[in-house]
CSV table of C-alpha atoms in Angstrom, one decimal:
chain,number,residue,atom,x,y,z
A,1,MET,CA,70.0,106.3,109.8
A,2,ILE,CA,67.9,106.0,106.6
A,3,VAL,CA,68.9,105.1,103.1
A,4,GLU,CA,67.4,106.8,100.1
A,5,TYR,CA,67.3,105.0,96.7
A,6,ILE,CA,66.6,106.9,93.6
A,7,ARG,CA,66.2,104.8,90.4
A,8,TYR,CA,66.7,106.6,87.1
A,9,THR,CA,66.3,105.6,83.4
A,10,ILE,CA,68.5,108.0,81.4
A,11,ASP,CA,68.4,108.2,77.6
A,12,SER,CA,71.8,107.0,76.2
A,13,ASN,CA,72.5,110.4,74.6
A,14,ARG,CA,72.2,112.1,78.1
A,15,ILE,CA,74.3,109.6,80.2
A,16,GLU,CA,77.5,111.7,79.9
A,17,SER,CA,75.8,114.9,81.1
A,18,PHE,CA,74.0,113.0,83.8
A,19,LEU,CA,77.3,111.6,85.2
A,20,ASN,CA,79.0,114.9,84.9
A,21,ASP,CA,76.2,116.7,86.7
A,22,TYR,CA,76.3,114.2,89.6
A,23,ALA,CA,80.1,114.4,89.7
A,24,SER,CA,79.7,118.2,90.1
A,25,VAL,CA,77.4,117.9,93.1
A,26,ALA,CA,79.4,115.3,94.9
A,27,GLU,CA,81.1,118.2,96.9
A,28,THR,CA,77.6,119.4,97.9
A,29,LEU,CA,76.9,116.0,99.4
A,30,ALA,CA,80.3,115.8,101.0
A,31,ALA,CA,79.7,119.2,102.7
A,32,SER,CA,76.5,118.1,104.3
A,33,PRO,CA,76.8,116.7,107.8
A,34,HIS,CA,73.6,114.7,107.1
A,35,ALA,CA,74.9,112.7,104.1
A,36,LEU,CA,77.0,109.9,105.5
A,37,ALA,CA,77.7,108.0,102.3
A,38,TRP,CA,76.5,107.8,98.7
A,39,GLU,CA,77.1,106.0,95.5
A,40,LEU,CA,75.7,106.2,91.9
A,41,THR,CA,75.6,102.8,90.2
A,42,TYR,CA,74.5,101.6,86.8
A,43,ALA,CA,73.0,98.3,85.6
A,44,VAL,CA,75.7,96.3,83.9
A,45,ASP,CA,73.2,94.8,81.4
A,46,ASP,CA,71.5,98.2,80.6
A,47,ARG,CA,73.7,101.3,80.9
A,48,THR,CA,70.6,103.5,80.9
A,49,GLN,CA,69.5,102.3,84.3
A,50,PHE,CA,71.1,104.0,87.4
A,51,ILE,CA,70.5,103.9,91.1
A,52,LEU,CA,71.6,106.6,93.5
A,53,ARG,CA,72.0,105.4,97.1
A,54,ILE,CA,72.4,108.0,99.8
A,55,GLU,CA,72.8,107.2,103.5
A,56,TRP,CA,71.3,110.0,105.6
A,57,ASP,CA,71.8,110.5,109.3
A,58,SER,CA,68.1,110.7,109.8
A,59,SER,CA,64.8,111.5,108.1
A,60,ASP,CA,64.7,114.8,109.8
A,61,GLY,CA,68.4,115.6,108.9
A,62,HIS,CA,67.6,114.9,105.3
A,63,ILE,CA,64.2,116.6,105.0
A,64,GLN,CA,64.7,119.5,107.4
A,65,GLY,CA,68.5,119.9,107.4
A,66,VAL,CA,69.4,119.2,103.8
A,67,ARG,CA,66.4,120.1,101.7
A,68,LYS,CA,66.1,123.5,103.4
A,69,SER,CA,69.8,124.4,103.0
A,70,ALA,CA,71.6,126.6,100.5
A,71,GLU,CA,73.6,123.6,99.4
A,72,PHE,CA,70.5,121.8,98.4
A,73,ARG,CA,69.6,124.6,96.0
A,74,ASN,CA,72.9,124.1,94.3
A,75,PHE,CA,72.5,120.3,94.3
A,76,PHE,CA,68.9,120.5,92.9
A,77,SER,CA,69.9,123.0,90.2
A,78,HIS,CA,72.2,120.4,88.7
A,79,ILE,CA,69.9,117.4,89.0
A,80,ARG,CA,66.6,119.1,88.1
A,81,PRO,CA,66.9,118.1,84.4
A,82,TYR,CA,66.7,114.5,85.4
A,83,GLY,CA,63.5,114.7,87.6
A,84,ASN,CA,61.3,113.2,84.9
A,85,ASP,CA,63.8,110.3,84.5
A,86,ILE,CA,63.2,109.1,88.1
A,87,GLN,CA,61.4,105.8,88.1
A,88,GLU,CA,61.3,105.4,91.9
A,89,MET,CA,62.5,107.4,94.9
A,90,ARG,CA,62.1,105.8,98.4
A,91,HIS,CA,63.6,106.0,101.9
A,92,HIS,CA,64.4,102.8,103.6
A,93,GLY,CA,65.2,101.8,107.2
A,94,HIS,CA,67.6,99.1,108.2
A,95,THR,CA,66.9,95.6,109.5
A,96,GLN,CA,69.3,93.6,111.5
A,97,ILE,CA,70.0,91.4,108.6
A,98,SER,CA,73.1,92.8,106.9
A,99,SER,CA,76.7,92.4,106.2
A,100,THR,CA,79.5,94.9,105.8
A,101,PRO,CA,83.1,94.4,104.8
A,102,ALA,CA,84.1,94.6,108.4
A,103,THR,CA,81.7,91.9,109.5
A,104,ALA,CA,81.5,89.7,106.4
A,105,GLN,CA,83.1,86.3,106.7
């Protein structure tokens, strides 16, 4: 599994459309067997800062399976207007140092 983080800075007058567009593509992510989980968060102290976190089954599943699918074209058509707002986009692997609600004490 890999985790993709996309960090955005969105002008305050575009936040509502940004959120609406991501809400509209949630079904596209849900339909993908490669997208295991995702969340879009904002910075509490600066509502123009967002991070999209997507857990993919694998790098190959994401790059070959998702990006070449018809569903991705739908997804990309909704998020394309925010491409220039991306500050950083990276894929991360897991270490063994972690906690989840099931294992947290």
